[in-house]
Amino acid sequence: MADGLELLAGIRVVSLEQFIAAPYCTQLLADAGAEIIKVERPGTGDPRRWYDPKAGPDDDYISGGFASYNRGKKSVEIDLSADGDRQVLLELLGSADVLVSNLRPGSLERQGLSPAQLREKYPRLVICEISGFGRTGGPYANWPAFDSVIQGMSGLSSLIGDHDGPPGLAPMGTMDLLAGVYATLGILTALVGRSTTGQGSYVDAAMYDIGAAFLERPLTLHEFTGENPTRGIDVFSPVGAFRAGDGGWVSIVIPTDEMWRRCCAALGRPGLETDPELDTTLKRAEHMADRVVPLLEEWASGKSGEEAAAALREAGQPAGVVQTVADVRACQQLAHRGLFTPVDDERARRADGTALGLPRLPLLFDGHGARPGAVPRLGADNDEFHASHSAKAAP
């Protein structure tokens, strides 16, 4: 990882991972400088290796669905059902700081690799298991889970979409990514704790717990009021979007009386401040759709979305144009921050030869960002680890 972050240099992570949650967790750790050894099923590897869209030749392509979560890692093929391969894994764990797994519940136990057994053998090892519903039992403990399942069960889907329409889904692995972020937080917390106690920890990261906790605000509203938030008008927050004259949308929230005064000043309508239907936050929330948005759209009818948002910001009222994904990718601010980094792989090229870019770890440390490494081919590092085991096993 030339010119990249090295804050976690010297930390070795072995990961029994697939799909998104655990790979995203270890991708974040890799971006920060940790050595990630991705353990994959021989011959097939992580199922996301074969997902569309793809780049490169038909016989040696790179999957966008894999590159997003697996840059800068090593790949070793290990058959957990084979005694020799399992011994390779145990040797790797003997030199590892962290084990990450998001295999199905019970997979580690069936291979004689339960967290209790591993912690007895390797007391300094931090073990992080990501599952749908946690590893402490309970009525859902053995249920399989994918991102969309957790979006629905956590309550997120009940808040997305039209008021009279079906529940919606966020169009990305929201709960998988959140699980990966929280698992990373748990691992780093455990490593800090180990520096004091000398002992590893078992981090039990349940996607359902994480998804429910993510709905902090709706759950708090329910707890304090007894109401059941759902799709449609947010009766506690004046939040919404209005259309400008060029058809562009502007996102806005007016949570305080001071911001409402700024908004009225931008509109040239100071008298609105004392309008009896709009003079409190809750009243503005109630009338966001039938009063506030129409007022904003009338004011913005002769402006572009960018002009309307700029005028509100100049008055001190936060506002921003609703951007498309293409807008985000071309954003000058994100380019200035260096968020999108070239994929370090000759297969990840556009037709004109320029490199495809993906988001790095979205943090800067002393002004420096991550420079993710290459996307590993399946079993690219077999020789390093299997040869090391063979050498140790030789008489």
mmCIF file of C-alpha atoms in Angstrom:
data_model
loop_
_atom_site.group_PDB
_atom_site.id
_atom_site.type_symbol
_atom_site.label_atom_id
_atom_site.label_comp_id
_atom_site.label_asym_id
_atom_site.label_seq_id
_atom_site.Cartn_x
_atom_site.Cartn_y
_atom_site.Cartn_z
ATOM 1 C CA MET A 1 0.000 0.000 0.000
ATOM 2 C CA ALA A 2 2.491 2.567 -1.197
ATOM 3 C CA ASP A 3 1.845 6.087 0.123
ATOM 4 C CA GLY A 4 -1.190 4.789 2.029
ATOM 5 C CA LEU A 5 -2.123 4.679 5.683
ATOM 6 C CA GLU A 6 -0.022 2.533 7.993
ATOM 7 C CA LEU A 7 -1.815 3.144 11.284
ATOM 8 C CA LEU A 8 -2.663 -0.567 11.554
ATOM 9 C CA ALA A 9 0.615 -1.848 10.107
ATOM 10 C CA GLY A 10 1.644 -5.026 11.891
ATOM 11 C CA ILE A 11 -1.951 -6.107 12.584
ATOM 12 C CA ARG A 12 -2.754 -9.396 10.865
ATOM 13 C CA VAL A 13 -6.416 -10.213 10.211
ATOM 14 C CA VAL A 14 -7.629 -13.612 9.031
ATOM 15 C CA SER A 15 -11.142 -13.435 7.608
ATOM 16 C CA LEU A 16 -13.577 -16.231 6.807
ATOM 17 C CA GLU A 17 -15.734 -13.884 4.804
ATOM 18 C CA GLN A 18 -18.159 -13.641 1.932
ATOM 19 C CA PHE A 19 -20.645 -11.232 0.362
ATOM 20 C CA ILE A 20 -20.519 -7.747 2.003
ATOM 21 C CA ALA A 21 -20.613 -7.287 5.795
ATOM 22 C CA ALA A 22 -17.317 -8.942 6.781
ATOM 23 C CA PRO A 23 -15.506 -8.019 3.540
ATOM 24 C CA TYR A 24 -16.437 -4.365 4.065
ATOM 25 C CA CYS A 25 -15.201 -4.539 7.664
ATOM 26 C CA THR A 26 -11.842 -5.954 6.611
ATOM 27 C CA GLN A 27 -11.660 -3.556 3.642
ATOM 28 C CA LEU A 28 -11.764 -0.676 6.131
ATOM 29 C CA LEU A 29 -9.022 -2.322 8.184
ATOM 30 C CA ALA A 30 -6.971 -2.927 5.033
ATOM 31 C CA ASP A 31 -7.317 0.727 4.043
ATOM 32 C CA ALA A 32 -5.871 1.653 7.443
ATOM 33 C CA GLY A 33 -2.826 -0.568 6.870
ATOM 34 C CA ALA A 34 -3.723 -3.966 8.356
ATOM 35 C CA GLU A 35 -2.708 -7.179 6.585
ATOM 36 C CA ILE A 36 -5.903 -8.981 5.554
ATOM 37 C CA ILE A 37 -5.773 -12.673 4.670
ATOM 38 C CA LYS A 38 -9.057 -13.516 2.970
ATOM 39 C CA VAL A 39 -9.850 -17.218 3.300
ATOM 40 C CA GLU A 40 -11.886 -18.486 0.347
ATOM 41 C CA ARG A 41 -13.476 -21.722 -0.769
ATOM 42 C CA PRO A 42 -11.219 -23.508 -3.290
ATOM 43 C CA GLY A 43 -12.256 -23.108 -6.901
ATOM 44 C CA THR A 44 -15.175 -20.729 -6.337
ATOM 45 C CA GLY A 45 -14.177 -18.247 -3.663
ATOM 46 C CA ASP A 46 -16.383 -15.418 -2.471
ATOM 47 C CA PRO A 47 -19.683 -15.526 -4.440
ATOM 48 C CA ARG A 48 -19.365 -11.836 -5.212
ATOM 49 C CA ARG A 49 -16.341 -12.547 -7.431
ATOM 50 C CA TRP A 50 -18.828 -13.491 -10.137
ATOM 51 C CA TYR A 51 -21.295 -10.599 -9.793
ATOM 52 C CA ASP A 52 -22.067 -8.098 -12.547
ATOM 53 C CA PRO A 53 -20.956 -5.549 -13.611
ATOM 54 C CA LYS A 54 -17.565 -6.807 -14.757
ATOM 55 C CA ALA A 55 -14.465 -5.337 -16.353
ATOM 56 C CA GLY A 56 -11.601 -7.004 -18.185
ATOM 57 C CA PRO A 57 -11.378 -10.054 -20.437
ATOM 58 C CA ASP A 58 -13.958 -12.830 -20.215
ATOM 59 C CA ASP A 59 -11.421 -15.336 -18.908
ATOM 60 C CA ASP A 60 -9.893 -13.001 -16.316
ATOM 61 C CA TYR A 61 -12.397 -10.317 -15.381
ATOM 62 C CA ILE A 62 -12.834 -8.288 -12.247
ATOM 63 C CA SER A 63 -16.261 -7.909 -10.661
ATOM 64 C CA GLY A 64 -17.412 -4.494 -9.490
ATOM 65 C CA GLY A 65 -19.353 -6.252 -6.749
ATOM 66 C CA PHE A 66 -16.122 -7.801 -5.485
ATOM 67 C CA ALA A 67 -13.671 -4.944 -6.051
ATOM 68 C CA SER A 68 -15.732 -2.636 -3.837
ATOM 69 C CA TYR A 69 -15.017 -4.660 -0.698
ATOM 70 C CA ASN A 70 -11.812 -6.579 -1.274
ATOM 71 C CA ARG A 71 -9.009 -4.274 -2.346
ATOM 72 C CA GLY A 72 -5.643 -4.544 -0.658
ATOM 73 C CA LYS A 73 -6.187 -8.079 0.656
ATOM 74 C CA LYS A 74 -4.422 -11.400 0.237
ATOM 75 C CA SER A 75 -6.422 -14.420 -0.942
ATOM 76 C CA VAL A 76 -5.763 -17.986 0.127
ATOM 77 C CA GLU A 77 -7.918 -20.992 -0.771
ATOM 78 C CA ILE A 78 -8.601 -23.233 2.233
ATOM 79 C CA ASP A 79 -11.000 -26.164 2.422
ATOM 80 C CA LEU A 80 -12.204 -26.158 6.015
ATOM 81 C CA SER A 81 -13.380 -29.763 5.691
ATOM 82 C CA ALA A 82 -9.860 -30.995 4.887
ATOM 83 C CA ASP A 83 -7.578 -31.692 7.844
ATOM 84 C CA GLY A 84 -4.465 -30.370 6.130
ATOM 85 C CA ASP A 85 -6.136 -27.136 5.097
ATOM 86 C CA ARG A 86 -7.657 -26.662 8.517
ATOM 87 C CA GLN A 87 -4.158 -26.946 9.960
ATOM 88 C CA VAL A 88 -3.036 -24.168 7.612
ATOM 89 C CA LEU A 89 -5.826 -22.021 9.024
ATOM 90 C CA LEU A 90 -4.824 -22.808 12.613
ATOM 91 C CA GLU A 91 -1.242 -21.815 11.840
ATOM 92 C CA LEU A 92 -2.482 -18.555 10.371
ATOM 93 C CA LEU A 93 -4.539 -17.897 13.492
ATOM 94 C CA GLY A 94 -1.483 -18.534 15.615
ATOM 95 C CA SER A 95 0.151 -15.503 13.994
ATOM 96 C CA ALA A 96 -3.008 -13.409 13.727
ATOM 97 C CA ASP A 97 -4.336 -10.575 15.833
ATOM 98 C CA VAL A 98 -7.921 -10.787 14.597
ATOM 99 C CA LEU A 99 -10.292 -13.405 13.187
ATOM 100 C CA VAL A 100 -13.365 -12.132 11.355
ATOM 101 C CA SER A 101 -16.193 -14.388 10.181
ATOM 102 C CA ASN A 102 -19.604 -13.891 8.657
ATOM 103 C CA LEU A 103 -20.229 -17.515 7.751
ATOM 104 C CA ARG A 104 -23.592 -19.017 8.635
ATOM 105 C CA PRO A 105 -24.350 -19.423 12.347
ATOM 106 C CA GLY A 106 -22.678 -22.535 13.707
ATOM 107 C CA SER A 107 -20.113 -22.827 10.893
ATOM 108 C CA LEU A 108 -17.131 -22.251 13.184
ATOM 109 C CA GLU A 109 -18.422 -24.733 15.756
ATOM 110 C CA ARG A 110 -18.935 -27.421 13.118
ATOM 111 C CA GLN A 111 -15.287 -27.093 12.115
ATOM 112 C CA GLY A 112 -14.033 -27.304 15.698
ATOM 113 C CA LEU A 113 -13.269 -23.589 15.600
ATOM 114 C CA SER A 114 -15.726 -22.246 18.134
ATOM 115 C CA PRO A 115 -14.825 -18.886 19.684
ATOM 116 C CA ALA A 116 -14.410 -20.572 23.077
ATOM 117 C CA GLN A 117 -11.967 -23.139 21.658
ATOM 118 C CA LEU A 118 -10.042 -20.513 19.723
ATOM 119 C CA ARG A 119 -9.762 -18.138 22.676
ATOM 120 C CA GLU A 120 -8.435 -20.941 24.859
ATOM 121 C CA LYS A 121 -5.805 -21.776 22.239
ATOM 122 C CA TYR A 122 -5.044 -18.171 21.253
ATOM 123 C CA PRO A 123 -5.875 -15.944 24.252
ATOM 124 C CA ARG A 124 -4.704 -12.720 22.536
ATOM 125 C CA LEU A 125 -6.857 -13.301 19.463
ATOM 126 C CA VAL A 126 -9.707 -10.859 18.852
ATOM 127 C CA ILE A 127 -12.607 -12.747 17.289
ATOM 128 C CA CYS A 128 -15.405 -10.878 15.521
ATOM 129 C CA GLU A 129 -18.399 -12.826 14.278
ATOM 130 C CA ILE A 130 -20.985 -11.011 12.154
ATOM 131 C CA SER A 131 -24.371 -12.704 11.949
ATOM 132 C CA GLY A 132 -27.958 -11.811 11.298
ATOM 133 C CA PHE A 133 -29.295 -12.100 14.830
ATOM 134 C CA GLY A 134 -26.356 -12.609 17.176
ATOM 135 C CA ARG A 135 -24.680 -15.578 18.835
ATOM 136 C CA THR A 136 -26.315 -15.503 22.270
ATOM 137 C CA GLY A 137 -29.374 -17.554 21.322
ATOM 138 C CA GLY A 138 -32.907 -16.246 21.182
ATOM 139 C CA PRO A 139 -35.832 -17.149 18.908
ATOM 140 C CA TYR A 140 -34.179 -15.814 15.726
ATOM 141 C CA ALA A 141 -30.623 -16.990 16.415
ATOM 142 C CA ASN A 142 -30.362 -19.528 13.596
ATOM 143 C CA TRP A 143 -32.250 -17.627 10.928
ATOM 144 C CA PRO A 144 -30.300 -16.767 7.775
ATOM 145 C CA ALA A 145 -30.210 -13.061 6.967
ATOM 146 C CA PHE A 146 -29.403 -10.782 4.087
ATOM 147 C CA ASP A 147 -29.371 -7.009 3.930
ATOM 148 C CA SER A 148 -32.928 -6.662 2.582
ATOM 149 C CA VAL A 149 -34.262 -8.950 5.321
ATOM 150 C CA ILE A 150 -32.686 -6.796 8.024
ATOM 151 C CA GLN A 151 -33.855 -3.573 6.340
ATOM 152 C CA GLY A 152 -37.386 -4.914 6.593
ATOM 153 C CA MET A 153 -37.208 -6.384 10.078
ATOM 154 C CA SER A 154 -35.355 -3.427 11.595
ATOM 155 C CA GLY A 155 -38.124 -1.006 10.628
ATOM 156 C CA LEU A 156 -36.102 0.878 8.019
ATOM 157 C CA SER A 157 -38.317 -0.280 5.144
ATOM 158 C CA SER A 158 -41.408 0.979 6.960
ATOM 159 C CA LEU A 159 -39.976 4.507 6.681
ATOM 160 C CA ILE A 160 -39.025 4.414 2.966
ATOM 161 C CA GLY A 161 -41.358 5.035 0.055
ATOM 162 C CA ASP A 162 -44.685 6.731 -0.604
ATOM 163 C CA HIS A 163 -47.185 6.944 2.224
ATOM 164 C CA ASP A 164 -49.716 4.706 0.451
ATOM 165 C CA GLY A 165 -47.178 2.515 -1.357
ATOM 166 C CA PRO A 166 -45.329 -0.640 -0.386
ATOM 167 C CA PRO A 167 -42.374 -0.557 2.017
ATOM 168 C CA GLY A 168 -39.146 0.487 0.324
ATOM 169 C CA LEU A 169 -35.545 -0.669 0.346
ATOM 170 C CA ALA A 170 -32.451 1.502 0.313
ATOM 171 C CA PRO A 171 -30.744 0.639 -3.001
ATOM 172 C CA MET A 172 -27.435 -0.395 -1.478
ATOM 173 C CA GLY A 173 -26.317 -2.849 1.202
ATOM 174 C CA THR A 174 -27.206 -0.409 3.979
ATOM 175 C CA MET A 175 -27.365 -2.930 6.803
ATOM 176 C CA ASP A 176 -24.390 -4.912 5.491
ATOM 177 C CA LEU A 177 -22.279 -1.754 5.392
ATOM 178 C CA LEU A 178 -23.446 -0.645 8.829
ATOM 179 C CA ALA A 179 -22.612 -4.072 10.202
ATOM 180 C CA GLY A 180 -19.163 -3.780 8.663
ATOM 181 C CA VAL A 181 -18.607 -0.350 10.212
ATOM 182 C CA TYR A 182 -19.768 -1.432 13.672
ATOM 183 C CA ALA A 183 -17.741 -4.642 13.473
ATOM 184 C CA THR A 184 -14.680 -2.533 12.653
ATOM 185 C CA LEU A 185 -15.418 -0.349 15.662
ATOM 186 C CA GLY A 186 -15.730 -3.459 17.830
ATOM 187 C CA ILE A 187 -12.445 -4.875 16.575
ATOM 188 C CA LEU A 188 -10.550 -1.645 17.161
ATOM 189 C CA THR A 189 -12.096 -1.335 20.631
ATOM 190 C CA ALA A 190 -11.007 -4.893 21.432
ATOM 191 C CA LEU A 191 -7.472 -4.241 20.171
ATOM 192 C CA VAL A 192 -7.197 -1.178 22.387
ATOM 193 C CA GLY A 193 -8.469 -3.230 25.321
ATOM 194 C CA ARG A 194 -5.938 -5.963 24.582
ATOM 195 C CA SER A 195 -3.129 -3.441 24.841
ATOM 196 C CA THR A 196 -4.111 -3.056 28.507
ATOM 197 C CA THR A 197 -5.282 -6.534 29.502
ATOM 198 C CA GLY A 198 -3.200 -8.696 27.161
ATOM 199 C CA GLN A 199 -6.370 -10.626 26.340
ATOM 200 C CA GLY A 200 -8.455 -10.733 23.196
ATOM 201 C CA SER A 201 -12.238 -10.357 23.107
ATOM 202 C CA TYR A 202 -15.155 -11.949 21.303
ATOM 203 C CA VAL A 203 -17.096 -9.318 19.341
ATOM 204 C CA ASP A 204 -20.655 -10.439 18.602
ATOM 205 C CA ALA A 205 -21.986 -8.171 15.835
ATOM 206 C CA ALA A 206 -25.658 -8.829 15.044
ATOM 207 C CA MET A 207 -27.033 -7.087 11.955
ATOM 208 C CA TYR A 208 -30.512 -6.960 13.510
ATOM 209 C CA ASP A 209 -29.204 -5.189 16.627
ATOM 210 C CA ILE A 210 -27.262 -2.763 14.458
ATOM 211 C CA GLY A 211 -30.193 -2.126 12.115
ATOM 212 C CA ALA A 212 -32.540 -1.414 15.007
ATOM 213 C CA ALA A 213 -30.020 0.895 16.695
ATOM 214 C CA PHE A 214 -29.630 2.742 13.367
ATOM 215 C CA LEU A 215 -33.279 3.796 13.705
ATOM 216 C CA GLU A 216 -32.344 5.760 16.824
ATOM 217 C CA ARG A 217 -34.545 8.751 16.056
ATOM 218 C CA PRO A 218 -37.784 6.917 15.103
ATOM 219 C CA LEU A 219 -37.369 4.621 18.106
ATOM 220 C CA THR A 220 -36.789 7.577 20.407
ATOM 221 C CA LEU A 221 -39.906 9.302 19.071
ATOM 222 C CA HIS A 222 -41.908 6.133 19.636
ATOM 223 C CA GLU A 223 -40.533 5.746 23.148
ATOM 224 C CA PHE A 224 -41.322 9.336 24.134
ATOM 225 C CA THR A 225 -44.677 9.725 22.383
ATOM 226 C CA GLY A 226 -46.111 6.264 21.828
ATOM 227 C CA GLU A 227 -46.598 7.122 18.147
ATOM 228 C CA ASN A 228 -45.521 4.764 15.384
ATOM 229 C CA PRO A 229 -43.463 6.671 12.769
ATOM 230 C CA THR A 230 -44.057 5.514 9.217
ATOM 231 C CA ARG A 231 -43.747 6.706 5.627
ATOM 232 C CA GLY A 232 -45.028 10.162 4.835
ATOM 233 C CA ILE A 233 -44.939 13.429 6.752
ATOM 234 C CA ASP A 234 -42.499 13.635 9.658
ATOM 235 C CA VAL A 235 -44.671 15.326 12.289
ATOM 236 C CA PHE A 236 -41.657 16.148 14.466
ATOM 237 C CA SER A 237 -39.243 17.626 11.926
ATOM 238 C CA PRO A 238 -39.844 20.171 9.133
ATOM 239 C CA VAL A 239 -37.822 18.335 6.525
ATOM 240 C CA GLY A 240 -38.478 18.012 2.818
ATOM 241 C CA ALA A 241 -37.495 18.859 -0.734
ATOM 242 C CA PHE A 242 -38.817 21.507 -3.103
ATOM 243 C CA ARG A 243 -38.538 21.876 -6.866
ATOM 244 C CA ALA A 244 -36.826 24.894 -8.392
ATOM 245 C CA GLY A 245 -37.581 26.547 -11.716
ATOM 246 C CA ASP A 246 -35.188 24.351 -13.696
ATOM 247 C CA GLY A 247 -36.802 21.186 -12.347
ATOM 248 C CA GLY A 248 -33.989 20.492 -9.903
ATOM 249 C CA TRP A 249 -34.789 19.487 -6.351
ATOM 250 C CA VAL A 250 -33.410 21.148 -3.227
ATOM 251 C CA SER A 251 -33.281 19.372 0.148
ATOM 252 C CA ILE A 252 -33.923 21.424 3.262
ATOM 253 C CA VAL A 253 -34.652 21.077 6.967
ATOM 254 C CA ILE A 254 -35.750 23.949 9.235
ATOM 255 C CA PRO A 255 -35.468 22.548 12.779
ATOM 256 C CA THR A 256 -35.098 25.799 14.772
ATOM 257 C CA ASP A 257 -36.833 29.175 14.968
ATOM 258 C CA GLU A 258 -33.548 30.868 14.082
ATOM 259 C CA MET A 259 -33.263 28.848 10.872
ATOM 260 C CA TRP A 260 -36.876 29.676 10.058
ATOM 261 C CA ARG A 261 -36.063 33.391 10.395
ATOM 262 C CA ARG A 262 -33.106 32.919 8.038
ATOM 263 C CA CYS A 263 -35.296 31.057 5.586
ATOM 264 C CA CYS A 264 -37.934 33.800 5.660
ATOM 265 C CA ALA A 265 -35.224 36.411 5.094
ATOM 266 C CA ALA A 266 -33.943 34.505 2.045
ATOM 267 C CA LEU A 267 -37.496 34.357 0.670
ATOM 268 C CA GLY A 268 -37.995 38.065 1.315
ATOM 269 C CA ARG A 269 -40.999 37.195 3.490
ATOM 270 C CA PRO A 270 -40.160 38.305 7.067
ATOM 271 C CA GLY A 271 -43.830 38.299 7.974
ATOM 272 C CA LEU A 272 -43.889 34.520 7.751
ATOM 273 C CA GLU A 273 -41.915 34.326 10.983
ATOM 274 C CA THR A 274 -45.057 35.092 12.986
ATOM 275 C CA ASP A 275 -47.578 33.254 10.821
ATOM 276 C CA PRO A 276 -49.691 31.381 13.427
ATOM 277 C CA GLU A 277 -49.564 28.183 11.356
ATOM 278 C CA LEU A 278 -45.751 28.258 11.095
ATOM 279 C CA ASP A 279 -44.405 29.878 14.265
ATOM 280 C CA THR A 280 -43.166 26.658 15.955
ATOM 281 C CA THR A 281 -41.108 23.705 14.809
ATOM 282 C CA LEU A 282 -44.019 21.290 15.206
ATOM 283 C CA LYS A 283 -46.366 23.541 13.258
ATOM 284 C CA ARG A 284 -43.847 23.842 10.441
ATOM 285 C CA ALA A 285 -43.471 20.068 10.413
ATOM 286 C CA GLU A 286 -47.238 19.638 10.205
ATOM 287 C CA HIS A 287 -47.521 22.127 7.355
ATOM 288 C CA MET A 288 -44.284 21.326 5.521
ATOM 289 C CA ALA A 289 -46.084 19.807 2.537
ATOM 290 C CA ASP A 290 -49.078 22.142 2.256
ATOM 291 C CA ARG A 291 -47.504 25.488 3.241
ATOM 292 C CA VAL A 292 -43.719 25.572 3.478
ATOM 293 C CA VAL A 293 -42.847 23.639 0.305
ATOM 294 C CA PRO A 294 -45.305 25.634 -1.865
ATOM 295 C CA LEU A 295 -43.846 28.880 -0.493
ATOM 296 C CA LEU A 296 -40.331 27.707 -1.317
ATOM 297 C CA GLU A 297 -41.342 26.562 -4.803
ATOM 298 C CA GLU A 298 -43.071 29.873 -5.555
ATOM 299 C CA TRP A 299 -39.900 31.721 -4.495
ATOM 300 C CA ALA A 300 -37.623 29.370 -6.468
ATOM 301 C CA SER A 301 -39.719 29.320 -9.651
ATOM 302 C CA GLY A 302 -37.350 31.714 -11.380
ATOM 303 C CA LYS A 303 -34.171 30.098 -10.080
ATOM 304 C CA SER A 304 -32.174 26.989 -10.764
ATOM 305 C CA GLY A 305 -31.777 24.457 -7.985
ATOM 306 C CA GLU A 306 -28.180 25.577 -7.481
ATOM 307 C CA GLU A 307 -29.220 29.236 -7.297
ATOM 308 C CA ALA A 308 -31.978 28.517 -4.778
ATOM 309 C CA ALA A 309 -29.720 26.430 -2.557
ATOM 310 C CA ALA A 310 -26.979 29.084 -2.749
ATOM 311 C CA ALA A 311 -29.381 31.855 -1.731
ATOM 312 C CA LEU A 312 -30.568 29.863 1.289
ATOM 313 C CA ARG A 313 -27.000 29.056 2.314
ATOM 314 C CA GLU A 314 -26.014 32.708 1.986
ATOM 315 C CA ALA A 315 -28.760 33.522 4.496
ATOM 316 C CA GLY A 316 -27.331 30.897 6.863
ATOM 317 C CA GLN A 317 -29.960 28.214 6.129
ATOM 318 C CA PRO A 318 -28.521 24.778 5.266
ATOM 319 C CA ALA A 319 -29.729 23.558 1.853
ATOM 320 C CA GLY A 320 -28.353 21.387 -0.909
ATOM 321 C CA VAL A 321 -29.305 20.248 -4.384
ATOM 322 C CA VAL A 322 -30.462 16.651 -4.640
ATOM 323 C CA GLN A 323 -27.714 15.061 -6.735
ATOM 324 C CA THR A 324 -27.723 11.965 -8.897
ATOM 325 C CA VAL A 325 -25.112 9.267 -8.465
ATOM 326 C CA ALA A 326 -23.341 10.642 -11.549
ATOM 327 C CA ASP A 327 -23.339 14.109 -9.944
ATOM 328 C CA VAL A 328 -21.718 12.700 -6.811
ATOM 329 C CA ARG A 329 -19.039 10.907 -8.821
ATOM 330 C CA ALA A 330 -18.203 14.149 -10.641
ATOM 331 C CA CYS A 331 -18.365 16.359 -7.528
ATOM 332 C CA GLN A 332 -15.484 18.827 -7.257
ATOM 333 C CA GLN A 333 -15.541 18.770 -3.454
ATOM 334 C CA LEU A 334 -15.134 14.996 -3.313
ATOM 335 C CA ALA A 335 -12.411 15.220 -5.941
ATOM 336 C CA HIS A 336 -10.647 17.800 -3.788
ATOM 337 C CA ARG A 337 -10.880 15.408 -0.835
ATOM 338 C CA GLY A 338 -9.555 12.522 -2.941
ATOM 339 C CA LEU A 339 -12.434 10.231 -1.979
ATOM 340 C CA PHE A 340 -12.431 8.247 -5.220
ATOM 341 C CA THR A 341 -9.179 6.355 -5.685
ATOM 342 C CA PRO A 342 -8.128 4.382 -8.781
ATOM 343 C CA VAL A 343 -8.620 0.635 -8.576
ATOM 344 C CA ASP A 344 -5.142 -0.885 -8.519
ATOM 345 C CA ASP A 345 -5.821 -3.502 -11.188
ATOM 346 C CA GLU A 346 -5.048 -3.457 -14.885
ATOM 347 C CA ARG A 347 -8.457 -5.013 -15.612
ATOM 348 C CA ALA A 348 -10.360 -2.098 -14.012
ATOM 349 C CA ARG A 349 -10.130 0.300 -16.947
ATOM 350 C CA ARG A 350 -12.586 2.261 -19.050
ATOM 351 C CA ALA A 351 -12.578 1.999 -22.831
ATOM 352 C CA ASP A 352 -10.239 4.997 -23.003
ATOM 353 C CA GLY A 353 -7.742 3.306 -20.682
ATOM 354 C CA THR A 354 -8.384 5.446 -17.619
ATOM 355 C CA ALA A 355 -8.674 3.680 -14.278
ATOM 356 C CA LEU A 356 -11.997 3.072 -12.588
ATOM 357 C CA GLY A 357 -12.244 4.710 -9.168
ATOM 358 C CA LEU A 358 -13.996 3.639 -5.968
ATOM 359 C CA PRO A 359 -14.407 5.309 -2.557
ATOM 360 C CA ARG A 360 -11.595 4.808 -0.059
ATOM 361 C CA LEU A 361 -11.952 4.749 3.720
ATOM 362 C CA PRO A 362 -13.798 8.085 4.070
ATOM 363 C CA LEU A 363 -11.516 9.554 6.725
ATOM 364 C CA LEU A 364 -8.319 11.586 6.595
ATOM 365 C CA PHE A 365 -5.541 11.140 9.153
ATOM 366 C CA ASP A 366 -3.219 14.143 9.463
ATOM 367 C CA GLY A 367 -4.468 15.143 6.040
ATOM 368 C CA HIS A 368 -3.717 11.756 4.460
ATOM 369 C CA GLY A 369 -6.195 9.253 3.051
ATOM 370 C CA ALA A 370 -6.011 5.558 2.309
ATOM 371 C CA ARG A 371 -4.612 4.235 -0.955
ATOM 372 C CA PRO A 372 -6.313 0.848 -1.337
ATOM 373 C CA GLY A 373 -4.224 -1.949 -2.789
ATOM 374 C CA ALA A 374 -4.896 -4.396 -5.586
ATOM 375 C CA VAL A 375 -7.906 -6.688 -5.911
ATOM 376 C CA PRO A 376 -6.603 -10.235 -5.323
ATOM 377 C CA ARG A 377 -7.217 -13.012 -7.779
ATOM 378 C CA LEU A 378 -8.634 -16.143 -6.192
ATOM 379 C CA GLY A 379 -5.858 -18.000 -4.388
ATOM 380 C CA ALA A 380 -3.257 -15.410 -5.356
ATOM 381 C CA ASP A 381 -1.394 -16.026 -2.085
ATOM 382 C CA ASN A 382 -1.764 -19.810 -1.839
ATOM 383 C CA ASP A 383 1.952 -20.351 -2.303
ATOM 384 C CA GLU A 384 2.879 -18.043 0.563
ATOM 385 C CA PHE A 385 0.688 -19.732 3.145
ATOM 386 C CA HIS A 386 0.406 -23.324 1.963
ATOM 387 C CA ALA A 387 4.156 -23.472 1.287
ATOM 388 C CA SER A 388 4.846 -22.147 4.765
ATOM 389 C CA HIS A 389 2.709 -24.932 6.239
ATOM 390 C CA SER A 390 4.418 -27.574 4.092
ATOM 391 C CA ALA A 391 7.809 -26.366 5.241
ATOM 392 C CA LYS A 392 6.779 -26.590 8.898
ATOM 393 C CA ALA A 393 5.274 -30.049 8.398
ATOM 394 C CA ALA A 394 8.380 -31.454 6.675
ATOM 395 C CA PRO A 395 10.390 -33.906 8.848
#
